[in-house]
Coordinates of N, CA and C and ligand atoms in Angstrom, one line a residue:
M1 N -12.0 -0.2 17.6 CA -11.6 0.2 16.1 C -11.9 -1.1 15.2
K2 N -12.7 -0.8 14.0 CA -12.6 -1.9 12.9 C -12.2 -1.0 11.7
L3 N -11.5 -2.0 10.9 CA -10.9 -1.8 9.5 C -11.9 -2.3 7.9
I4 N -12.5 -1.3 7.4 CA -13.2 -2.1 6.5 C -12.3 -1.9 5.5
M5 N -12.2 -3.3 4.8 CA -10.7 -4.0 4.1 C -10.8 -4.9 3.3
S6 N -10.1 -5.2 2.2 CA -10.7 -6.7 1.4 C -9.1 -7.3 1.3
L7 N -8.7 -8.4 1.7 CA -7.8 -9.3 1.5 C -6.7 -9.0 0.4
T8 N -7.1 -8.5 -0.8 CA -5.7 -8.3 -2.1 C -5.8 -6.6 -2.0
S9 N -5.7 -5.8 -0.9 CA -5.8 -4.3 -1.4 C -4.5 -4.1 -0.6
P10 N -3.6 -3.3 -1.6 CA -2.4 -3.1 -1.2 C -2.1 -1.9 -0.1
F11 N -3.1 -1.2 -0.2 CA -3.9 0.0 0.9 C -3.6 -0.6 2.3
A12 N -4.9 -1.3 2.4 CA -5.4 -2.1 3.1 C -4.2 -2.6 4.0
R13 N -3.3 -3.2 3.2 CA -2.7 -4.2 3.7 C -1.3 -3.3 5.0
K14 N -1.3 -2.1 3.6 CA -0.5 -1.0 5.1 C -0.8 -0.4 6.2
V15 N -2.4 -0.6 5.5 CA -2.6 -0.3 7.9 C -2.7 -1.3 7.9
R16 N -3.1 -2.4 7.9 CA -3.2 -3.6 8.5 C -1.5 -3.9 9.4
I17 N -0.4 -3.6 8.6 CA 1.1 -3.9 8.7 C 1.1 -2.9 9.7
V18 N 0.8 -1.6 9.7 CA 1.0 -0.6 10.5 C 0.8 -1.1 11.9
M19 N -0.7 -1.1 11.8 CA -1.6 -2.0 13.2 C -0.8 -2.7 14.1
A20 N 0.3 -4.3 13.0 CA 0.3 -4.6 13.8 C 2.0 -4.6 14.9
E21 N 2.6 -3.8 13.5 CA 4.5 -3.1 14.1 C 3.6 -2.4 14.7
K22 N 2.9 -1.6 15.4 CA 2.4 -0.6 16.7 C 1.2 -1.3 17.6
R23 N 1.4 -2.7 17.4 CA 0.9 -3.5 17.7 C -1.1 -3.2 19.0
I24 N -1.6 -2.5 17.7 CA -3.1 -2.0 17.9 C -4.2 -2.5 17.4
E25 N -4.5 -3.8 18.2 CA -5.9 -4.0 18.1 C -7.1 -3.7 17.0
Y26 N -7.5 -4.2 16.6 CA -9.0 -4.3 15.6 C -9.5 -5.0 15.4
E27 N -10.8 -4.9 14.9 CA -11.8 -5.8 14.2 C -11.5 -5.9 12.5
P28 N -10.9 -6.6 11.7 CA -11.0 -6.7 10.7 C -12.7 -6.4 10.0
V29 N -13.6 -6.1 9.4 CA -14.5 -6.3 8.1 C -14.2 -6.5 6.6
V30 N -14.3 -7.5 6.1 CA -13.9 -8.1 4.9 C -14.8 -7.3 4.1
D31 N -14.7 -5.6 3.4 CA -16.1 -6.2 2.2 C -15.4 -5.4 1.1
I32 N -15.6 -6.3 -0.2 CA -15.1 -5.5 -1.3 C -15.8 -4.7 -2.3
P33 N -15.7 -3.5 -2.0 CA -16.1 -2.6 -2.4 C -17.0 -2.5 -4.3
W34 N -16.3 -3.3 -5.1 CA -17.1 -3.6 -6.1 C -18.4 -5.3 -6.2
D35 N -18.4 -5.9 -4.3 CA -19.5 -6.7 -5.1 C -21.1 -5.5 -4.4
A36 N -22.0 -6.2 -5.4 CA -23.3 -5.8 -5.1 C -23.8 -5.0 -4.0
G37 N -23.6 -5.7 -3.0 CA -24.4 -5.0 -1.7 C -23.1 -4.8 -0.9
T38 N -22.1 -3.5 -1.5 CA -21.6 -3.4 -0.7 C -22.1 -2.4 0.5
H39 N -21.2 -2.1 1.8 CA -21.6 -1.6 2.7 C -20.2 0.1 2.4
V40 N -19.4 -0.5 1.3 CA -18.1 0.6 1.7 C -18.6 2.1 1.4
P41 N -19.9 2.6 0.8 CA -20.0 3.5 0.6 C -21.0 4.1 1.7
D42 N -21.0 3.8 2.6 CA -21.7 4.1 4.3 C -21.0 4.6 4.6
F43 N -19.9 4.1 4.9 CA -18.3 4.7 5.5 C -17.2 5.9 4.7
N44 N -17.5 5.3 3.7 CA -16.2 6.3 3.2 C -17.5 6.4 1.2
P45 N -17.6 8.1 1.3 CA -18.1 8.5 0.0 C -17.5 8.1 -1.1
L46 N -16.2 8.1 -1.1 CA -15.7 7.6 -2.3 C -15.6 5.9 -2.4
G47 N -16.1 5.2 -1.7 CA -16.5 3.8 -1.9 C -15.0 3.0 -2.0
K48 N -14.3 3.2 -1.5 CA -13.3 2.8 -1.5 C -12.6 2.2 0.1
V49 N -11.4 1.0 0.0 CA -11.2 0.6 1.2 C -9.6 0.8 1.0
P50 N -9.3 1.0 2.1 CA -9.7 0.5 3.8 C -10.4 2.0 3.9
V51 N -10.9 1.8 5.1 CA -11.7 2.8 6.0 C -11.8 2.1 7.2
L52 N -11.2 3.1 8.1 CA -11.0 3.0 9.7 C -12.4 3.9 10.4
V53 N -13.3 2.7 11.1 CA -14.4 2.7 12.0 C -14.0 3.3 13.3
L54 N -13.1 4.4 14.0 CA -13.4 4.8 15.0 C -14.6 3.8 15.8
D55 N -14.6 3.8 17.1 CA -15.4 3.5 18.3 C -16.0 4.1 18.5
D56 N -16.0 5.7 18.3 CA -17.5 6.2 18.2 C -18.4 6.6 17.0
G57 N -17.9 6.1 16.3 CA -18.9 5.7 14.9 C -17.5 6.9 13.7
H58 N -16.6 8.1 13.9 CA -16.3 8.5 13.3 C -14.9 7.8 12.9
T59 N -15.0 8.2 11.2 CA -14.1 6.9 10.2 C -14.0 8.0 9.7
L60 N -12.3 6.9 9.3 CA -11.4 7.7 8.7 C -10.7 7.3 7.3
F61 N -10.2 7.8 6.4 CA -9.6 7.6 4.9 C -8.8 8.7 4.6
D62 N -8.0 8.7 3.5 CA -8.1 7.3 2.6 C -6.8 7.2 3.9
S63 N -6.0 5.5 2.9 CA -4.6 4.7 4.2 C -3.5 5.8 4.4
R64 N -3.4 7.0 3.6 CA -2.6 7.6 4.3 C -2.6 8.5 5.9
V65 N -4.0 8.7 5.4 CA -4.4 9.6 6.8 C -4.7 8.7 7.9
I66 N -4.8 7.3 7.6 CA -5.7 6.4 9.1 C -3.9 5.9 9.0
V67 N -2.6 5.5 8.6 CA -1.2 5.7 9.3 C -1.3 6.9 9.7
E68 N -1.5 7.4 9.3 CA -0.9 9.0 10.4 C -1.7 9.1 11.6
Y69 N -2.9 8.6 11.4 CA -4.3 8.6 12.9 C -3.3 7.5 13.4
L70 N -2.8 6.4 13.3 CA -3.0 5.5 13.7 C -1.0 5.4 14.6
D71 N -0.5 6.3 13.7 CA 1.0 6.4 14.5 C 0.7 7.2 15.5
T72 N 0.1 8.2 15.9 CA -0.4 9.4 17.2 C -0.4 8.4 18.2
I73 N -1.6 7.3 18.0 CA -2.3 6.9 19.2 C -2.0 6.3 20.0
T74 N -0.4 5.9 19.6 CA 0.7 5.0 20.6 C 2.6 4.8 19.8
P75 N 3.2 5.8 21.0 CA 4.4 5.4 20.9 C 5.1 4.7 20.5
V76 N 4.4 3.2 20.5 CA 4.7 2.0 20.0 C 5.2 1.7 18.7
S77 N 6.4 1.6 18.4 CA 6.9 1.7 17.2 C 7.0 2.7 16.3
R78 N 7.5 3.4 16.6 CA 7.0 5.5 16.0 C 7.7 5.5 14.1
L79 N 6.3 5.4 13.5 CA 6.8 4.8 12.0 C 6.8 5.9 10.7
I80 N 6.4 7.3 11.4 CA 6.5 8.6 10.7 C 7.4 9.5 11.4
P81 N 8.6 10.3 11.3 CA 9.6 10.6 12.1 C 8.6 11.9 12.4
E82 N 9.4 12.7 13.5 CA 8.5 14.1 13.3 C 9.1 14.8 13.5
E83 N 10.6 15.4 13.0 CA 10.9 16.1 12.6 C 10.6 16.2 10.8
N84 N 10.3 17.9 10.8 CA 10.2 17.5 9.1 C 10.6 17.6 7.9
R85 N 11.6 16.9 7.9 CA 12.7 16.5 6.9 C 12.5 15.2 6.8
P86 N 13.1 14.9 7.8 CA 12.5 13.2 7.4 C 10.9 12.9 8.2
R87 N 9.5 13.6 8.3 CA 8.9 13.0 7.9 C 8.3 13.0 6.3
I88 N 8.6 14.2 5.7 CA 8.1 14.7 4.9 C 9.1 13.3 3.6
A89 N 10.2 13.1 3.9 CA 10.9 11.8 3.1 C 9.8 10.9 3.0
V90 N 9.1 10.2 4.5 CA 8.5 9.2 4.4 C 7.9 9.2 3.5
R91 N 6.8 10.5 4.0 CA 5.2 10.9 3.5 C 6.0 10.5 0.9
R92 N 6.6 11.3 1.1 CA 6.9 10.9 -0.2 C 7.6 9.8 -0.7
W93 N 8.0 8.8 0.0 CA 7.8 7.5 -0.3 C 7.0 6.7 -0.6
E94 N 6.3 7.2 0.5 CA 5.0 6.5 0.4 C 3.7 6.9 -0.3
A95 N 3.4 8.5 -1.2 CA 3.6 8.8 -1.8 C 3.9 7.8 -3.2
L96 N 5.4 7.6 -3.6 CA 5.5 6.8 -4.6 C 4.9 5.5 -4.1
A97 N 5.0 5.0 -3.8 CA 4.8 3.9 -3.3 C 2.9 3.2 -4.0
D98 N 2.6 4.3 -2.8 CA 1.2 4.0 -3.3 C 0.5 4.8 -4.5
G99 N 1.9 5.4 -4.8 CA 1.5 5.9 -6.7 C 1.8 4.5 -7.6
V100 N 2.3 3.8 -7.5 CA 2.9 2.4 -8.3 C 1.4 1.5 -7.7
A101 N 1.7 1.6 -6.6 CA -0.2 0.6 -6.6 C -0.8 0.9 -7.2
D102 N -1.2 2.5 -7.0 CA -2.7 3.0 -7.3 C -2.4 2.9 -9.2
A103 N -1.3 2.9 -10.1 CA -1.4 3.0 -11.2 C -1.8 1.0 -12.1
A104 N -1.0 0.3 -10.7 CA -1.1 -1.3 -11.4 C -2.9 -1.2 -10.8
S105 N -3.2 -1.1 -10.0 CA -4.9 -1.2 -9.8 C -5.5 -0.8 -10.8
A106 N -5.1 0.2 -11.3 CA -6.2 1.0 -12.7 C -5.8 0.3 -14.1
I107 N -4.4 0.1 -14.1 CA -4.6 -2.0 -14.7 C -5.1 -3.1 -15.0
F108 N -5.4 -3.0 -13.8 CA -6.0 -4.3 -13.0 C -7.6 -4.5 -13.3
L109 N -8.1 -2.9 -12.9 CA -9.4 -2.9 -12.8 C -9.9 -2.6 -15.0
E110 N -8.7 -2.2 -15.8 CA -9.5 -1.3 -17.2 C -9.2 -2.7 -17.2
R111 N -8.2 -4.0 -17.7 CA -8.5 -5.2 -17.8 C -9.9 -6.0 -17.4
K112 N -10.3 -5.5 -16.2 CA -11.7 -6.7 -16.0 C -12.6 -5.6 -17.2
R113 N -12.8 -5.0 -18.1 CA -13.6 -4.5 -18.6 C -13.4 -5.4 -20.3
P114 N -14.6 -6.0 -20.8 CA -14.7 -6.8 -21.5 C -13.2 -6.3 -23.0
E115 N -12.9 -7.4 -23.2 CA -11.8 -6.5 -23.6 C -12.0 -5.7 -24.8
S116 N -12.9 -5.4 -25.8 CA -13.4 -4.7 -26.5 C -13.3 -3.0 -26.1
Q117 N -13.4 -2.6 -25.0 CA -13.6 -1.8 -24.3 C -12.4 -1.4 -24.2
Q118 N -11.4 -2.3 -23.7 CA -10.3 -1.9 -23.0 C -9.0 -0.8 -23.7
S119 N -8.9 -0.2 -23.4 CA -7.8 0.7 -24.0 C -6.5 0.9 -23.6
R120 N -6.0 0.6 -24.8 CA -4.5 0.0 -25.2 C -3.7 1.4 -24.4
E121 N -4.2 2.6 -24.8 CA -3.2 3.8 -24.4 C -3.1 4.2 -23.0
W122 N -4.8 3.4 -22.5 CA -4.8 3.5 -21.0 C -4.1 3.0 -19.9
I123 N -3.8 1.8 -20.1 CA -3.0 0.7 -20.2 C -1.4 0.9 -19.8
A124 N -0.9 1.4 -21.6 CA 0.6 1.7 -21.4 C 0.6 2.5 -20.8
R125 N -0.9 3.9 -20.5 CA 0.6 5.3 -19.6 C 0.2 4.5 -18.3
Q126 N -0.2 3.3 -17.8 CA -0.7 2.8 -15.8 C 0.7 2.1 -16.1
E127 N 1.0 2.0 -17.2 CA 2.5 0.7 -17.3 C 3.8 1.4 -16.9
Q128 N 3.6 2.9 -17.9 CA 5.5 3.3 -17.8 C 4.7 4.0 -16.2
K129 N 3.9 4.6 -15.6 CA 3.7 4.7 -14.3 C 4.9 3.8 -13.5
V130 N 4.3 2.8 -13.5 CA 4.9 1.7 -12.7 C 6.3 1.3 -13.3
Q131 N 6.7 1.7 -14.4 CA 8.3 1.3 -14.9 C 8.8 2.3 -13.9
R132 N 8.7 3.2 -14.2 CA 8.8 4.7 -14.0 C 9.0 4.3 -11.8
G133 N 7.8 4.1 -11.7 CA 8.1 3.9 -10.3 C 9.3 3.3 -9.6
L134 N 8.9 2.1 -10.2 CA 10.2 1.2 -9.9 C 11.5 1.5 -9.9
E135 N 11.8 2.5 -11.3 CA 13.2 2.6 -11.1 C 13.6 3.5 -10.3
V136 N 12.6 4.9 -10.0 CA 12.9 5.6 -9.0 C 13.1 5.1 -7.6
M137 N 12.0 4.0 -6.7 CA 12.5 3.2 -5.6 C 13.6 3.3 -5.5
A138 N 14.6 2.0 -6.7 CA 15.4 1.6 -6.7 C 17.1 2.7 -6.5
D139 N 16.6 3.6 -7.2 CA 18.0 4.3 -7.1 C 17.6 4.9 -5.9
E140 N 16.4 5.2 -5.4 CA 16.1 6.0 -4.0 C 16.2 5.2 -3.0
L141 N 16.5 4.1 -3.5 CA 17.0 2.9 -2.5 C 18.5 2.6 -2.3
G142 N 18.6 2.3 -3.4 CA 20.5 2.5 -3.2 C 21.1 1.2 -2.3
D143 N 21.8 0.9 -2.2 CA 22.7 0.1 -1.1 C 22.3 0.5 0.6
K144 N 21.1 1.6 0.5 CA 20.8 1.7 1.9 C 20.2 0.2 2.6
N145 N 20.3 0.1 3.7 CA 19.8 -1.1 4.6 C 17.7 -0.4 4.6
W146 N 17.5 0.5 4.5 CA 16.0 1.1 4.6 C 15.7 1.9 3.6
C147 N 14.7 2.0 3.3 CA 14.3 4.0 1.9 C 14.7 4.7 2.7
T148 N 14.7 5.1 3.7 CA 15.2 6.8 3.9 C 16.0 6.5 4.8
G149 N 17.4 4.9 5.3 CA 18.0 4.9 5.7 C 18.5 4.0 6.6
E150 N 18.7 4.5 8.5 CA 19.4 3.5 8.7 C 18.0 2.7 10.1
F151 N 16.6 3.4 9.2 CA 15.8 2.7 10.3 C 14.6 2.3 9.7
F152 N 14.1 1.4 9.8 CA 12.6 1.1 9.5 C 11.3 1.8 9.6
N153 N 10.5 2.3 8.3 CA 9.9 2.7 9.4 C 8.5 2.8 8.1
L154 N 7.5 3.2 8.3 CA 6.3 3.8 6.7 C 6.6 3.7 5.4
S155 N 7.8 3.9 4.9 CA 8.7 3.9 3.9 C 8.6 3.0 3.4
D156 N 9.5 2.0 4.4 CA 9.7 0.4 3.6 C 8.1 -0.1 3.9
I157 N 7.2 0.1 4.7 CA 5.9 -0.7 4.6 C 5.1 -0.2 2.8
A158 N 5.0 1.1 2.6 CA 4.2 1.3 1.6 C 4.8 0.9 0.5
V159 N 6.3 0.7 0.2 CA 7.1 -0.1 -0.8 C 7.0 -1.5 -0.8
G160 N 7.0 -2.3 0.0 CA 6.6 -3.9 0.8 C 5.4 -4.1 0.3
C161 N 4.0 -3.1 -0.2 CA 2.8 -3.0 -0.2 C 2.5 -3.1 -1.4
A162 N 3.2 -2.0 -2.2 CA 2.9 -2.0 -3.9 C 4.0 -3.3 -4.2
L163 N 4.8 -3.6 -4.0 CA 5.7 -4.5 -4.6 C 4.9 -5.9 -4.7
G164 N 4.1 -6.2 -3.2 CA 3.3 -8.2 -3.3 C 2.2 -7.4 -4.1
Y165 N 2.0 -6.1 -4.3 CA 0.8 -6.1 -5.2 C 0.9 -6.3 -6.5
L166 N 1.9 -5.9 -7.1 CA 2.7 -6.4 -8.3 C 2.9 -7.9 -8.2
D167 N 3.4 -8.4 -7.3 CA 3.1 -10.3 -7.6 C 2.3 -10.7 -7.5
L168 N 1.4 -10.1 -6.9 CA 0.0 -10.3 -6.6 C -0.9 -10.3 -8.2
R169 N -0.8 -9.1 -8.7 CA -1.8 -8.9 -9.7 C -0.7 -9.0 -11.1
F170 N 0.5 -8.3 -10.6 CA 1.3 -8.9 -12.0 C 2.7 -9.3 -12.6
P171 N 2.5 -11.2 -12.1 CA 4.0 -11.7 -11.7 C 4.5 -11.4 -13.3
E172 N 3.7 -11.4 -14.4 CA 4.6 -11.0 -15.2 C 5.8 -9.8 -15.6
I173 N 5.3 -8.4 -14.7 CA 6.7 -7.8 -14.5 C 7.8 -8.1 -13.2
E174 N 9.1 -8.8 -14.2 CA 9.8 -9.3 -13.2 C 10.6 -8.2 -12.4
W175 N 9.9 -7.6 -11.0 CA 10.5 -6.1 -11.0 C 12.0 -7.0 -10.0
R176 N 12.1 -7.9 -9.9 CA 13.4 -8.5 -9.3 C 14.5 -8.6 -9.9
K177 N 14.3 -9.2 -11.2 CA 15.1 -9.3 -12.0 C 16.1 -7.6 -12.3
A178 N 15.1 -6.7 -13.0 CA 15.1 -5.8 -12.9 C 16.1 -4.6 -11.9
H179 N 15.8 -4.4 -10.8 CA 15.9 -3.9 -10.2 C 16.0 -4.9 -8.6
P180 N 17.7 -5.1 -8.1 CA 17.8 -5.9 -7.2 C 18.2 -5.8 -5.9
V181 N 17.7 -4.3 -5.6 CA 18.0 -3.8 -4.2 C 16.7 -3.4 -4.0
L182 N 15.9 -3.8 -4.5 CA 14.4 -4.0 -4.3 C 13.8 -5.1 -4.1
A183 N 14.3 -6.0 -4.6 CA 14.0 -7.8 -4.0 C 15.5 -7.9 -2.7
R184 N 16.3 -7.9 -2.5 CA 16.9 -7.5 -1.2 C 16.1 -7.3 -0.1
L185 N 15.2 -5.8 -0.1 CA 14.6 -5.0 0.3 C 13.2 -6.0 1.1
A186 N 12.3 -6.8 -0.2 CA 11.4 -6.9 0.1 C 11.7 -8.7 0.3
D187 N 12.6 -8.7 0.4 CA 13.0 -10.7 1.1 C 13.2 -10.2 2.3
K188 N 13.6 -8.6 2.9 CA 14.1 -8.6 4.2 C 12.8 -7.8 5.3
L189 N 11.7 -7.6 4.0 CA 10.6 -7.6 5.0 C 9.7 -8.2 4.5
S190 N 9.8 -9.4 4.0 CA 8.8 -10.8 3.9 C 9.3 -11.3 5.2
Q191 N 10.3 -10.9 6.2 CA 10.2 -12.1 7.2 C 9.9 -11.7 8.7
R192 N 9.6 -10.3 7.9 CA 8.5 -9.9 9.6 C 7.0 -10.3 9.9
P193 N 6.8 -10.4 11.5 CA 5.3 -11.3 11.0 C 4.6 -10.3 10.7
P194 N 4.5 -9.3 10.8 CA 3.3 -8.5 10.2 C 3.2 -8.7 8.4
F195 N 4.3 -8.9 8.0 CA 4.2 -9.0 6.5 C 3.6 -10.1 6.3
K196 N 4.3 -10.9 6.9 CA 3.9 -12.7 6.6 C 2.2 -12.9 6.7
D197 N 1.5 -12.6 8.1 CA 0.5 -12.5 8.2 C -0.9 -11.9 8.0
T198 N -0.2 -10.9 6.7 CA -1.2 -10.2 5.5 C -1.2 -10.1 4.4
L199 N 0.0 -11.7 4.0 CA 0.3 -11.9 2.4 C -1.3 -11.7 1.8
P200 N -1.3 -11.3 0.6 CA -2.8 -11.3 0.1 C -2.9 -13.0 0.0
P201 N -4.4 -13.8 -0.4 CA -4.2 -14.9 -0.2 C -3.8 -15.4 -1.5
A202 N -3.5 -16.9 -2.1 CA -2.9 -16.9 -3.5 C -4.3 -17.1 -4.3
L203 N -4.1 -16.3 -5.5 CA -5.3 -16.6 -6.2 C -5.8 -17.9 -7.0
Ligands
LIG301 C1 -6.9 4.3 -2.7 C2 -7.1 3.4 -1.7 C3 -7.9 2.4 -3.4 O1 -7.9 2.2 -4.7 C4 -6.2 4.5 0.0 O2 -6.7 4.2 0.6 O3 -4.6 4.9 0.2 N1 -5.9 6.1 -2.0 C5 -6.9 5.5 -1.6 N2 -8.9 1.3 -3.2 C6 -9.6 0.3 -3.8 C7 -9.3 -0.9 -3.0 S1 -7.4 -1.2 -3.9 O4 -7.2 -1.3 -4.9 O5 -6.8 -1.4 -3.1 C8 -10.8 0.4 -3.1 O6 -11.3 0.6 -2.6 N3 -11.3 0.7 -5.0 C9 -12.9 1.0 -5.2 C10 -13.5 1.7 -6.0 O7 -14.5 1.9 -6.6 O8 -12.4 2.4 -6.7

């Protein structure tokens, strides 16, 4: 199996952590979607990473579909509950975390444009999504050990990747100070080897 990825993508990191937690072997293929010679569109018409390329050539995207597939191919470390209500709760956490990462990624992209072409309104709109998302994450985590309660699962991986992406791209957003419960979770996650081994390279 090949994972087409970038070292900074929070969505690719989520997949890489799932693979490590479930002991799934894969070949990483770094391909930056914005590079002139990228081959990402040949594997994903949406031109986004991550993309999982199976041994028979079949491709899977986006990261949510990839992690759902990975959780089904081996019983090692189940990360998505099978029962309906707990499963939906985990997927909703993943949607919230991925949405924060999406909004942060949109700000990062907008800031790559020439200053005169950047939309203040657009950036402000995305910043509000990030802030509201962080508030809801902190509120719903509360003093629980993990996002959905007593067990570590995909929701914690998704939240950890979104928070790590904010650290990478927006150190000025002091989410640890604003939300100590998120800082506690992030510190616990950062001790896990899959998180240590996928830390984005310091820019
Ligand atoms: C989002 C992937 C994505 O935005 C998923 O896999 O969950 N819903 C998708 N990837 C970015 C890189 S990064 O911000 O993670 C990407 O590949 N952008 C290239 C582009 O052309 O937007």
